CSV table of C-alpha atoms in Angstrom, one decimal:
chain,number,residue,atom,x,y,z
X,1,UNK,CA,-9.4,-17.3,9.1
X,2,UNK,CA,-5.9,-16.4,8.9
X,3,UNK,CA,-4.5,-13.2,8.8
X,4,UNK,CA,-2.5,-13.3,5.7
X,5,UNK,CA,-5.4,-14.8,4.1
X,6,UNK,CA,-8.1,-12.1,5.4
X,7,UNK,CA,-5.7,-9.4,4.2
X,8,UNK,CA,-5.5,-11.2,0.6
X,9,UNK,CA,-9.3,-11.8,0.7
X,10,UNK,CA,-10.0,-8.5,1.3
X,11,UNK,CA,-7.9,-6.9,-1.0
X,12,UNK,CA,-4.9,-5.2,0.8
X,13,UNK,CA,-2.2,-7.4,-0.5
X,14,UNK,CA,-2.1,-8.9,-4.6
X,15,UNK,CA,-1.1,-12.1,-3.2
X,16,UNK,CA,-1.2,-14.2,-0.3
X,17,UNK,CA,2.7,-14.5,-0.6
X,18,UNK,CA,3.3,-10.3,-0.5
X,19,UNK,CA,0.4,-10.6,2.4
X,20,UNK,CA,2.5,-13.4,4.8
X,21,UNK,CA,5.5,-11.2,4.0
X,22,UNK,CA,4.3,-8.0,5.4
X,23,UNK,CA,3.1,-10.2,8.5
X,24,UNK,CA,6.5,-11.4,9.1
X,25,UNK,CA,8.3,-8.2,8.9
X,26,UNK,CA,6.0,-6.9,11.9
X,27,UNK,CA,4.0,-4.7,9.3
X,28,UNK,CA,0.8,-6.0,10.6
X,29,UNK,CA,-0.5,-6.2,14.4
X,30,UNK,CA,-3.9,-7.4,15.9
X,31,UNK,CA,-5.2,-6.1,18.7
X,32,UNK,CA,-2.3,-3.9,19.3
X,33,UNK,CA,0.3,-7.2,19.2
X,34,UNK,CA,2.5,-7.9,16.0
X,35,UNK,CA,1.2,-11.6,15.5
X,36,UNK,CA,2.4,-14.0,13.2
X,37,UNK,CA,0.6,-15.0,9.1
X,38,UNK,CA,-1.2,-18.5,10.9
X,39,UNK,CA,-2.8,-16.0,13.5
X,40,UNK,CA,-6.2,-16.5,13.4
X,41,UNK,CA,-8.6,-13.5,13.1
X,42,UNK,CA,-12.4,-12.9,14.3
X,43,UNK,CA,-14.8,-10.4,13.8
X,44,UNK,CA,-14.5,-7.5,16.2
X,45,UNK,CA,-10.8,-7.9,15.9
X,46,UNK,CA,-8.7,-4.3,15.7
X,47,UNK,CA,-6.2,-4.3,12.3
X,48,UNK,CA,-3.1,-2.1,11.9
X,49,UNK,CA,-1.3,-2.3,8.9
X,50,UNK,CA,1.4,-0.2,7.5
X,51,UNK,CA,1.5,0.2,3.6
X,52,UNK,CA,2.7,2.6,1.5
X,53,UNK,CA,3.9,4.8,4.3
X,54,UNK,CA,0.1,4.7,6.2
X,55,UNK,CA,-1.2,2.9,8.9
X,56,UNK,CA,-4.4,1.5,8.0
X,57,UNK,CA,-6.6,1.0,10.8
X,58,UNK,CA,-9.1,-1.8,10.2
X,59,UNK,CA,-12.5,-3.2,12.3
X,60,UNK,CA,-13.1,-7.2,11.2
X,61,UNK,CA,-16.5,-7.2,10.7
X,62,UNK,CA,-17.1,-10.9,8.9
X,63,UNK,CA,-15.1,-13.4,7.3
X,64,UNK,CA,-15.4,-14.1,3.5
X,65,UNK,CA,-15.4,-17.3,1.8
X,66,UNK,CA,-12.6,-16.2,-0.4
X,67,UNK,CA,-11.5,-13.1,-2.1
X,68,UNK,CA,-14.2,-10.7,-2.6
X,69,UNK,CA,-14.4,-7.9,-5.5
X,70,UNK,CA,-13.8,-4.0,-4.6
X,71,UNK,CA,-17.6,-3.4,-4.3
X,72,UNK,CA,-18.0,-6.0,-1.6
X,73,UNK,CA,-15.0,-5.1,0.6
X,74,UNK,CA,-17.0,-2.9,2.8
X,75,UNK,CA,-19.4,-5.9,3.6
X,76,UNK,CA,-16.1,-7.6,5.5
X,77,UNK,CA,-14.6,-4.5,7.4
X,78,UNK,CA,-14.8,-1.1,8.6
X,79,UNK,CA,-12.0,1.5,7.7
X,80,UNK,CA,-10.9,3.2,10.7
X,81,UNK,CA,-8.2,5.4,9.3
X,82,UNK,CA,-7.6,8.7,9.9
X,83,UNK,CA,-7.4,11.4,7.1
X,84,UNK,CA,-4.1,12.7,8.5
X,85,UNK,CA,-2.6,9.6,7.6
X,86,UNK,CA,-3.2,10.5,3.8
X,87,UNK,CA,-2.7,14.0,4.0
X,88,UNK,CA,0.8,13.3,5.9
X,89,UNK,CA,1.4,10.8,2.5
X,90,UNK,CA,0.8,13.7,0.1
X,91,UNK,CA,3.1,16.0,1.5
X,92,UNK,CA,5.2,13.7,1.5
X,93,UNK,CA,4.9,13.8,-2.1
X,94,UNK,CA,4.9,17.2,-2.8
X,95,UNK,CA,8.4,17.7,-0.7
X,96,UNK,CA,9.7,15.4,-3.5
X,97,UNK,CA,8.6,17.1,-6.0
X,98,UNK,CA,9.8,20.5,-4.5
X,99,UNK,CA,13.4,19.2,-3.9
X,100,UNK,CA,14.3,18.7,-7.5
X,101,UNK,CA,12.0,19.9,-9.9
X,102,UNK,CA,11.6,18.4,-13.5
X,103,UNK,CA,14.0,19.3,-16.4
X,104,UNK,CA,17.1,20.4,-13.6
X,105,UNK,CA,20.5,18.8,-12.7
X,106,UNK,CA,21.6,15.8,-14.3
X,107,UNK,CA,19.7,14.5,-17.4
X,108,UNK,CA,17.2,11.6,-16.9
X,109,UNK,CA,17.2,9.0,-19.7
X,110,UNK,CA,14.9,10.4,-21.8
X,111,UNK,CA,16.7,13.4,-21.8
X,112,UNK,CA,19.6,11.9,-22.8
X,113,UNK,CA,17.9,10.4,-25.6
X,114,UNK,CA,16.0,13.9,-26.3
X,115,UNK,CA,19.0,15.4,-26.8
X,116,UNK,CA,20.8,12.8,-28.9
X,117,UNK,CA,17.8,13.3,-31.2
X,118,UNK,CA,18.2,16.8,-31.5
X,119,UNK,CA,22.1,16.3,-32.5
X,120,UNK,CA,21.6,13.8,-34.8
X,121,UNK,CA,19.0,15.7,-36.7
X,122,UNK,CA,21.1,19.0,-36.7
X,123,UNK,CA,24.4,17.2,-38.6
């Protein structure tokens, strides 16, 4: 099966489009090689994959059919990721949040709007 399409099938990517894309941009590498969408994949084959800021580590173990629901996923891999891949993703988030804290500097849309309200009613 192809790569693009194992990633679609087992439910990394929406689409098989957004999954050839990421292959193309070097996103994705098998076996420790960045390898093209048409490469094929087999079970027992090492998947890295960078989404969303983590590297997914992946085990092939079985090819589906075709895409599989959430409860089967498991069935067709092994998730090899470590936890300080998702714990370096959350403070990632929390630095963000730090930085500029809601309600400060200049006024977001709805703020804007809030305060338009608020004129309007007081004339």
């Amino acid at each position: 099966m192809r790569i693009d399409k194992y990633l679609w099938c087992i439910r990394y990517y929406k689409t098989r489009n957004v999954a050839s894309t990421a292959v193309k941009k070097g996103q994705v590498k098998v076996n420790g090689s960045v390898v093209k969408p048409s490469r094929e994949v087999y079970p027992m084959d090492k998947v890295v994959l960078r989404k969303n800021q983590i590297e997914y580590e992946l085990t092939v173990l079985d090819l589906p059919e075709s895409r599989v629901g959430a409860k089967l996923v498991d069935i067709y891999r092994k998730d090899t990721t470590p936890k300080e891949a998702f714990e370096h993703n959350e403070l990632l988030s929390f630095a963000k949040t730090h930085y500029r804290k809601k309600g400060l500097g200049r006024p977001t849309k709805k703020d804007r709007r809030d305060i338009d309200d608020y004129l309007d009613e007081s004339e």
